[in-house]
Amino acid sequence: MHAPWPVTPILTMLSLALAATAVGGETLSSKDAFTERQAKLAAIEPKSTTSADRIFADPFEPLLTQADCDSDRDGDGIPDCAETHTGRYVDITDTGTDPDNPDTDGDGLSDGDEVFGTVDGLDLPALGVNPLRRDVLVEYDWFESDYECGTHSQRPTDAMLQDVARMFADAPVANPDGSTGIHLIQDAGQGGALTGGNRVTGFDAILPGRFDATWREIKDANFAPNRLGYFHYVLLPHRYDGGSNSSGYAEVVGDDAIVSMACHTSQLFWVNTIAHELGHNLGLLHGGFEHCNYKPNYSSVMNYRFQFAGMDTGCEATGDRQSSDFSRGDRLVLDESALDEPLGVCGAPAIDWNKDGQLQSALIADLNAGYEATCGGQQYSVLEDFDDWNNITLLGIRDSTGKLKSVQTEIACAGAPVDAP
């Protein structure tokens, strides 16, 4: 549907490589490198900014012993007597959280901050967070300009934000309270508790670079300091990098992203591009665990094949032009040196990959031609699906601590097609 963007997509390579990573003299596959990175991230625990003393601002009858109320084994700012480990939040005296885990739901926000808010005045409870359900917070700052297509705004519409939120809410991930999905809290200045999103003024709507000094000035002027370590920051210029056609740029495992949709108005393009750049922040690459792009068996907004075409809901390796999702990891492995056309990507229906009118069980074909460089330079590769949802990391918001630098990369993404679906 669109040609590859002619700019090298990987800007910084630290711990991940296109096809392999050298560690201690050994070469790791992309999947092994991804697994190693996830293990490093698992060792990073969020630290609360609150104090256990805050629970005594409103006296209550201890649920356990006074000794329990004087202790806070996991250091999350909630005394052990209130962390009842039931998976059911009642109030600050009965949080249902785990007294031995400072982040019961694993969303990178400490239980104490989710229950009380932060000492810097960020009222997380008012924003709708819950210590027993995964929450992801995003601020959008946007530009208005008259470049190329008349006066227009880069602010995402309410309908776009609702679609992105719905995609995350439908995620097949379990929460400690028994619910499924991820609660995406998006602040584009809608009002109420969501007043952090801003129209950017005083800067050109075409950014001169990426995460450079200009970008830093814009963030410092528009992003409240007490949101650092809690919110992802998405800046929406007309274009970036001096006028690049790229639709976005992001930290892979981080909290910063750029979405640059220029004159595009397609809601699907916008929704999938926002989700795509957030996916990079959550640790995903264009092939899930690897850079190998345009795989027909990887139905994800991370994949250029489906980012703008919509998801492959019919197991036909084509987009449905309307849906958004990360991959569920349920597609067959495709060996381009021995393709079984009758099996397609799901076992059925069959797919005639070379369109010769015959179904072969040992076909050799390049299914993602033009993307060999992202697959280790191999024309014929073994293409794997990936379970995106159950392999994302929500620890990118910890970037301000400096603990992510050993695993963090940055990546630029392709431009959207000219024609909307």
C-alpha positions as a Python dict, from the first residue, in 0.01 Angstrom:
ca = {
    (1, 'M'): (0, 0, 0),
    (2, 'H'): (297, 228, 47),
    (3, 'A'): (662, 226, -43),
    (4, 'P'): (930, 190, 225),
    (5, 'W'): (1036, 525, 364),
    (6, 'P'): (1389, 579, 226),
    (7, 'V'): (1553, 665, 558),
    (8, 'T'): (1737, 419, 779),
    (9, 'P'): (1481, 350, 1052),
    (10, 'I'): (1707, 258, 1339),
    (11, 'L'): (1882, 562, 1481),
    (12, 'T'): (2043, 424, 1793),
    (13, 'M'): (2146, 66, 1862),
    (14, 'L'): (2239, -9, 2219),
    (15, 'S'): (2139, -356, 2332),
    (16, 'L'): (1929, -472, 2037),
    (17, 'A'): (2043, -538, 1681),
    (18, 'L'): (1873, -601, 1352),
    (19, 'A'): (1916, -977, 1366),
    (20, 'A'): (2161, -1055, 1642),
    (21, 'T'): (2334, -906, 1943),
    (22, 'A'): (2681, -985, 2071),
    (23, 'V'): (2696, -1030, 2449),
    (24, 'G'): (3003, -1159, 2630),
    (25, 'G'): (3146, -1299, 2308),
    (26, 'E'): (2825, -1486, 2224),
    (27, 'T'): (2574, -1395, 1954),
    (28, 'L'): (2213, -1372, 2062),
    (29, 'S'): (1916, -1402, 1829),
    (30, 'S'): (1667, -1116, 1817),
    (31, 'K'): (1430, -1309, 2039),
    (32, 'D'): (1704, -1390, 2291),
    (33, 'A'): (1811, -1025, 2293),
    (34, 'F'): (1451, -920, 2355),
    (35, 'T'): (1422, -1171, 2641),
    (36, 'E'): (1746, -1045, 2795),
    (37, 'R'): (1622, -688, 2775),
    (38, 'Q'): (1294, -783, 2945),
    (39, 'A'): (1487, -951, 3227),
    (40, 'K'): (1685, -632, 3286),
    (41, 'L'): (1365, -429, 3296),
    (42, 'A'): (1206, -668, 3544),
    (43, 'A'): (1479, -579, 3793),
    (44, 'I'): (1372, -213, 3791),
    (45, 'E'): (1119, -148, 4067),
    (46, 'P'): (922, 175, 4101),
    (47, 'K'): (985, 374, 4416),
    (48, 'S'): (703, 559, 4584),
    (49, 'T'): (721, 931, 4647),
    (50, 'T'): (472, 910, 4930),
    (51, 'S'): (507, 812, 5294),
    (52, 'A'): (324, 553, 5500),
    (53, 'D'): (249, 828, 5752),
    (54, 'R'): (-3, 978, 5513),
    (55, 'I'): (-255, 704, 5584),
    (56, 'F'): (-292, 828, 5940),
    (57, 'A'): (-417, 1169, 5829),
    (58, 'D'): (-765, 1018, 5868),
    (59, 'P'): (-766, 790, 6174),
    (60, 'F'): (-901, 442, 6121),
    (61, 'E'): (-914, 120, 6314),
    (62, 'P'): (-616, -93, 6210),
    (63, 'L'): (-706, -405, 6019),
    (64, 'L'): (-415, -593, 6169),
    (65, 'T'): (-179, -513, 6456),
    (66, 'Q'): (-15, -180, 6535),
    (67, 'A'): (316, -336, 6439),
    (68, 'D'): (174, -408, 6094),
    (69, 'C'): (66, -46, 6064),
    (70, 'D'): (414, 71, 6159),
    (71, 'S'): (574, -143, 5886),
    (72, 'D'): (592, -104, 5509),
    (73, 'R'): (778, -409, 5384),
    (74, 'D'): (776, -316, 5015),
    (75, 'G'): (843, 55, 5066),
    (76, 'D'): (552, 168, 4852),
    (77, 'G'): (422, 420, 5104),
    (78, 'I'): (123, 212, 5216),
    (79, 'P'): (149, 51, 5561),
    (80, 'D'): (119, -325, 5562),
    (81, 'C'): (-202, -317, 5765),
    (82, 'A'): (-379, -146, 5472),
    (83, 'E'): (-233, -369, 5200),
    (84, 'T'): (-487, -646, 5241),
    (85, 'H'): (-386, -844, 4929),
    (86, 'T'): (-746, -918, 4830),
    (87, 'G'): (-737, -782, 4475),
    (88, 'R'): (-1021, -549, 4572),
    (89, 'Y'): (-970, -180, 4640),
    (90, 'V'): (-1205, -39, 4904),
    (91, 'D'): (-1031, 274, 5033),
    (92, 'I'): (-694, 387, 5167),
    (93, 'T'): (-735, 160, 5470),
    (94, 'D'): (-812, -148, 5258),
    (95, 'T'): (-626, -120, 4929),
    (96, 'G'): (-630, -487, 4828),
    (97, 'T'): (-267, -454, 4715),
    (98, 'D'): (25, -687, 4783),
    (99, 'P'): (234, -578, 5089),
    (100, 'D'): (539, -744, 4933),
    (101, 'N'): (512, -584, 4589),
    (102, 'P'): (548, -205, 4550),
    (103, 'D'): (371, -218, 4212),
    (104, 'T'): (97, -477, 4246),
    (105, 'D'): (-45, -428, 3896),
    (106, 'G'): (293, -393, 3723),
    (107, 'D'): (222, -67, 3543),
    (108, 'G'): (533, 119, 3658),
    (109, 'L'): (338, 333, 3907),
    (110, 'S'): (395, 253, 4272),
    (111, 'D'): (94, 144, 4477),
    (112, 'G'): (142, 437, 4714),
    (113, 'D'): (138, 694, 4435),
    (114, 'E'): (-171, 536, 4283),
    (115, 'V'): (-354, 541, 4617),
    (116, 'F'): (-246, 880, 4755),
    (117, 'G'): (-110, 1075, 4460),
    (118, 'T'): (246, 1205, 4458),
    (119, 'V'): (424, 1436, 4699),
    (120, 'D'): (469, 1678, 4408),
    (121, 'G'): (95, 1724, 4384),
    (122, 'L'): (9, 1496, 4092),
    (123, 'D'): (-340, 1371, 4183),
    (124, 'L'): (-329, 1030, 4022),
    (125, 'P'): (-654, 907, 4186),
    (126, 'A'): (-840, 1204, 4036),
    (127, 'L'): (-708, 1100, 3694),
    (128, 'G'): (-862, 757, 3742),
    (129, 'V'): (-567, 534, 3823),
    (130, 'N'): (-613, 215, 4023),
    (131, 'P'): (-338, 18, 4200),
    (132, 'L'): (-500, -312, 4095),
    (133, 'R'): (-538, -239, 3722),
    (134, 'R'): (-276, -137, 3469),
    (135, 'D'): (-284, 233, 3383),
    (136, 'V'): (-92, 415, 3110),
    (137, 'L'): (-96, 795, 3114),
    (138, 'V'): (-24, 1006, 2805),
    (139, 'E'): (-5, 1381, 2748),
    (140, 'Y'): (-45, 1522, 2397),
    (141, 'D'): (89, 1868, 2305),
    (142, 'W'): (9, 1979, 1952),
    (143, 'F'): (70, 2248, 1692),
    (144, 'E'): (-156, 2442, 1460),
    (145, 'S'): (-25, 2568, 1127),
    (146, 'D'): (-114, 2647, 768),
    (147, 'Y'): (158, 2435, 608),
    (148, 'E'): (66, 2253, 284),
    (149, 'C'): (-310, 2216, 334),
    (150, 'G'): (-445, 2534, 485),
    (151, 'T'): (-500, 2611, 851),
    (152, 'H'): (-525, 2289, 1047),
    (153, 'S'): (-459, 2144, 1391),
    (154, 'Q'): (-250, 1843, 1484),
    (155, 'R'): (-459, 1788, 1796),
    (156, 'P'): (-612, 1437, 1799),
    (157, 'T'): (-990, 1443, 1806),
    (158, 'D'): (-1198, 1296, 2087),
    (159, 'A'): (-1304, 1017, 1851),
    (160, 'M'): (-941, 929, 1778),
    (161, 'L'): (-855, 921, 2148),
    (162, 'Q'): (-1157, 702, 2218),
    (163, 'D'): (-1044, 451, 1955),
    (164, 'V'): (-691, 436, 2095),
    (165, 'A'): (-830, 393, 2448),
    (166, 'R'): (-1063, 118, 2327),
    (167, 'M'): (-773, -71, 2171),
    (168, 'F'): (-589, -74, 2504),
    (169, 'A'): (-905, -153, 2702),
    (170, 'D'): (-958, -462, 2485),
    (171, 'A'): (-605, -590, 2550),
    (172, 'P'): (-595, -958, 2654),
    (173, 'V'): (-394, -893, 2969),
    (174, 'A'): (-513, -981, 3318),
    (175, 'N'): (-513, -742, 3613),
    (176, 'P'): (-493, -824, 3986),
    (177, 'D'): (-854, -713, 4037),
    (178, 'G'): (-979, -977, 3792),
    (179, 'S'): (-1038, -736, 3504),
    (180, 'T'): (-865, -744, 3167),
    (181, 'G'): (-722, -466, 2955),
    (182, 'I'): (-513, -156, 3007),
    (183, 'H'): (-668, 174, 3116),
    (184, 'L'): (-527, 441, 2886),
    (185, 'I'): (-560, 791, 3034),
    (186, 'Q'): (-503, 1049, 2759),
    (187, 'D'): (-472, 1419, 2832),
    (188, 'A'): (-514, 1648, 2533),
    (189, 'G'): (-654, 1929, 2745),
    (190, 'Q'): (-1012, 1801, 2734),
    (191, 'G'): (-1102, 1961, 3067),
    (192, 'G'): (-1191, 1839, 3416),
    (193, 'A'): (-887, 1661, 3557),
    (194, 'L'): (-736, 1650, 3205),
    (195, 'T'): (-589, 1997, 3167),
    (196, 'G'): (-227, 1917, 3086),
    (197, 'G'): (-245, 1893, 2707),
    (198, 'N'): (-150, 2218, 2532),
    (199, 'R'): (-139, 2387, 2197),
    (200, 'V'): (230, 2468, 2144),
    (201, 'T'): (304, 2830, 2057),
    (202, 'G'): (626, 3019, 1996),
    (203, 'F'): (783, 2739, 1789),
    (204, 'D'): (763, 2636, 1424),
    (205, 'A'): (522, 2350, 1350),
    (206, 'I'): (796, 2180, 1149),
    (207, 'L'): (1054, 2075, 1406),
    (208, 'P'): (1418, 2113, 1299),
    (209, 'G'): (1521, 1778, 1447),
    (210, 'R'): (1407, 1495, 1671),
    (211, 'F'): (1473, 1482, 2043),
    (212, 'D'): (1703, 1780, 2023),
    (213, 'A'): (1736, 2113, 2205),
    (214, 'T'): (1424, 2256, 2040),
    (215, 'W'): (1217, 1956, 2135),
    (216, 'R'): (1350, 1985, 2491),
    (217, 'E'): (1255, 2353, 2509),
    (218, 'I'): (902, 2268, 2396),
    (219, 'K'): (865, 1989, 2650),
    (220, 'D'): (1004, 2200, 2932),
    (221, 'A'): (760, 2480, 2847),
    (222, 'N'): (450, 2260, 2819),
    (223, 'F'): (495, 1948, 3031),
    (224, 'A'): (447, 1990, 3407),
    (225, 'P'): (756, 1869, 3596),
    (226, 'N'): (548, 1660, 3837),
    (227, 'R'): (430, 1448, 3544),
    (228, 'L'): (783, 1328, 3473),
    (229, 'G'): (805, 961, 3565),
    (230, 'Y'): (429, 914, 3533),
    (231, 'F'): (317, 1032, 3187),
    (232, 'H'): (430, 949, 2838),
    (233, 'Y'): (487, 1268, 2639),
    (234, 'V'): (366, 1278, 2277),
    (235, 'L'): (441, 1590, 2073),
    (236, 'L'): (238, 1641, 1754),
    (237, 'P'): (404, 1880, 1505),
    (238, 'H'): (311, 1911, 1138),
    (239, 'R'): (639, 1741, 1050),
    (240, 'Y'): (974, 1692, 1223),
    (241, 'D'): (1340, 1656, 1125),
    (242, 'G'): (1321, 1961, 900),
    (243, 'G'): (1023, 1834, 699),
    (244, 'S'): (1062, 1457, 694),
    (245, 'N'): (779, 1241, 559),
    (246, 'S'): (807, 1019, 867),
    (247, 'S'): (483, 966, 1060),
    (248, 'G'): (660, 942, 1393),
    (249, 'Y'): (966, 897, 1608),
    (250, 'A'): (992, 736, 1950),
    (251, 'E'): (1205, 594, 2223),
    (252, 'V'): (1192, 216, 2232),
    (253, 'V'): (1136, 158, 2603),
    (254, 'G'): (1087, 516, 2708),
    (255, 'D'): (840, 796, 2766),
    (256, 'D'): (884, 1030, 2468),
    (257, 'A'): (737, 1017, 2117),
    (258, 'I'): (658, 1235, 1816),
    (259, 'V'): (351, 1183, 1595),
    (260, 'S'): (366, 1389, 1274),
    (261, 'M'): (63, 1334, 1051),
    (262, 'A'): (105, 1648, 838),
    (263, 'C'): (-219, 1687, 635),
    (264, 'H'): (-361, 1340, 685),
    (265, 'T'): (-718, 1331, 812),
    (266, 'S'): (-791, 956, 814),
    (267, 'Q'): (-898, 856, 1163),
    (268, 'L'): (-750, 507, 1113),
    (269, 'F'): (-413, 653, 1016),
    (270, 'W'): (-411, 874, 1324),
    (271, 'V'): (-527, 608, 1568),
    (272, 'N'): (-285, 344, 1443),
    (273, 'T'): (8, 586, 1432),
    (274, 'I'): (-52, 706, 1788),
    (275, 'A'): (-75, 341, 1899),
    (276, 'H'): (234, 257, 1692),
    (277, 'E'): (453, 520, 1859),
    (278, 'L'): (320, 429, 2204),
    (279, 'G'): (401, 69, 2116),
    (280, 'H'): (765, 168, 2070),
    (281, 'N'): (757, 336, 2412),
    (282, 'L'): (624, 5, 2544),
    (283, 'G'): (921, -180, 2398),
    (284, 'L'): (785, -314, 2068),
    (285, 'L'): (972, -307, 1737),
    (286, 'H'): (840, -320, 1381),
    (287, 'G'): (846, -699, 1399),
    (288, 'G'): (743, -726, 1762),
    (289, 'F'): (1056, -866, 1921),
    (290, 'E'): (1268, -782, 1616),
    (291, 'H'): (1312, -520, 1346),
    (292, 'C'): (1207, -760, 1067),
    (293, 'N'): (924, -562, 904),
    (294, 'Y'): (623, -623, 679),
    (295, 'K'): (569, -981, 796),
    (296, 'P'): (229, -1108, 667),
    (297, 'N'): (180, -1321, 979),
    (298, 'Y'): (230, -1037, 1229),
    (299, 'S'): (-103, -852, 1252),
    (300, 'S'): (-8, -548, 1455),
    (301, 'V'): (-11, -169, 1424),
    (302, 'M'): (366, -200, 1474),
    (303, 'N'): (395, -364, 1132),
    (304, 'Y'): (405, -132, 829),
    (305, 'R'): (197, -389, 643),
    (306, 'F'): (-100, -324, 873),
    (307, 'Q'): (-33, 14, 1039),
    (308, 'F'): (-230, 204, 775),
    (309, 'A'): (-425, -82, 615),
    (310, 'G'): (-586, -203, 938),
    (311, 'M'): (-555, -543, 1102),
    (312, 'D'): (-573, -879, 925),
    (313, 'T'): (-904, -992, 1077),
    (314, 'G'): (-974, -1251, 804),
    (315, 'C'): (-643, -1444, 811),
    (316, 'E'): (-577, -1338, 451),
    (317, 'A'): (-260, -1134, 518),
    (318, 'T'): (-443, -815, 416),
    (319, 'G'): (-578, -531, 629),
    (320, 'D'): (-947, -474, 695),
    (321, 'R'): (-904, -95, 664),
    (322, 'Q'): (-1072, -22, 994),
    (323, 'S'): (-922, -189, 1303),
    (324, 'S'): (-639, -126, 1548),
    (325, 'D'): (-455, -376, 1766),
    (326, 'F'): (-124, -516, 1876),
    (327, 'S'): (-62, -876, 1776),
    (328, 'R'): (-203, -1160, 1985),
    (329, 'G'): (73, -1398, 1868),
    (330, 'D'): (-164, -1658, 1722),
    (331, 'R'): (-37, -1681, 1362),
    (332, 'L'): (170, -1960, 1207),
    (333, 'V'): (546, -1939, 1156),
    (334, 'L'): (627, -1882, 788),
    (335, 'D'): (950, -2022, 643),
    (336, 'E'): (1000, -1836, 317),
    (337, 'S'): (1218, -2123, 194),
    (338, 'A'): (936, -2376, 243),
    (339, 'L'): (595, -2207, 246),
    (340, 'D'): (282, -2419, 281),
    (341, 'E'): (22, -2221, 86),
    (342, 'P'): (-279, -2434, 190),
    (343, 'L'): (-216, -2336, 553),
    (344, 'G'): (-198, -1960, 493),
    (345, 'V'): (-118, -1770, 811),
    (346, 'C'): (-381, -1928, 1038),
    (347, 'G'): (-410, -2287, 915),
    (348, 'A'): (-696, -2169, 691),
    (349, 'P'): (-786, -2010, 458),
    (350, 'A'): (-518, -2094, 204),
    (351, 'I'): (-312, -1811, 55),
    (352, 'D'): (-168, -1824, -296),
    (353, 'W'): (147, -1631, -211),
    (354, 'N'): (289, -1615, -566),
    (355, 'K'): (-57, -1576, -726),
    (356, 'D'): (0, -1851, -984),
    (357, 'G'): (-340, -2008, -934),
    (358, 'Q'): (-195, -2315, -760),
    (359, 'L'): (-153, -2403, -393),
    (360, 'Q'): (192, -2542, -322),
    (361, 'S'): (325, -2701, -3),
    (362, 'A'): (693, -2618, -52),
    (363, 'L'): (701, -2275, -216),
    (364, 'I'): (1003, -2048, -201),
    (365, 'A'): (897, -1683, -196),
    (366, 'D'): (1001, -1352, -42),
    (367, 'L'): (689, -1234, 142),
    (368, 'N'): (829, -901, 260),
    (369, 'A'): (1034, -796, -40),
    (370, 'G'): (1213, -469, 11),
    (371, 'Y'): (1259, -525, 383),
    (372, 'E'): (1544, -777, 374),
    (373, 'A'): (1774, -533, 555),
    (374, 'T'): (1545, -536, 856),
    (375, 'C'): (1552, -917, 856),
    (376, 'G'): (1927, -950, 886),
    (377, 'G'): (1987, -900, 516),
    (378, 'Q'): (1829, -1234, 428),
    (379, 'Q'): (1596, -1254, 130),
    (380, 'Y'): (1437, -1573, 261),
    (381, 'S'): (1377, -1571, 633),
    (382, 'V'): (1175, -1752, 895),
    (383, 'L'): (901, -1505, 980),
    (384, 'E'): (749, -1528, 1328),
    (385, 'D'): (441, -1373, 1484),
    (386, 'F'): (471, -1227, 1834),
    (387, 'D'): (241, -1185, 2132),
    (388, 'D'): (277, -809, 2165),
    (389, 'W'): (29, -756, 2446),
    (390, 'N'): (187, -1001, 2686),
    (391, 'N'): (539, -880, 2617),
    (392, 'I'): (506, -502, 2644),
    (393, 'T'): (683, -323, 2925),
    (394, 'L'): (513, -36, 3106),
    (395, 'L'): (838, 77, 3268),
    (396, 'G'): (924, 333, 3001),
    (397, 'I'): (797, 608, 3230),
    (398, 'R'): (1099, 537, 3452),
    (399, 'D'): (1323, 694, 3187),
    (400, 'S'): (1390, 1001, 3400),
    (401, 'T'): (1577, 782, 3651),
    (402, 'G'): (1843, 701, 3392),
    (403, 'K'): (1800, 329, 3456),
    (404, 'L'): (1672, 256, 3105),
    (405, 'K'): (1966, 391, 2907),
    (406, 'S'): (2140, 54, 2878),
    (407, 'V'): (1841, -94, 2696),
    (408, 'Q'): (1686, 209, 2525),
    (409, 'T'): (1694, 281, 2152),
    (410, 'E'): (1528, 539, 1927),
    (411, 'I'): (1345, 469, 1604),
    (412, 'A'): (1196, 661, 1310),
    (413, 'C'): (888, 536, 1128),
    (414, 'A'): (755, 538, 771),
    (415, 'G'): (529, 802, 627),
    (416, 'A'): (158, 745, 585),
    (417, 'P'): (25, 670, 235),
    (418, 'V'): (-111, 962, 37),
    (419, 'D'): (-455, 805, -8),
    (420, 'A'): (-679, 741, 294),
    (421, 'P'): (-857, 404, 305),
}
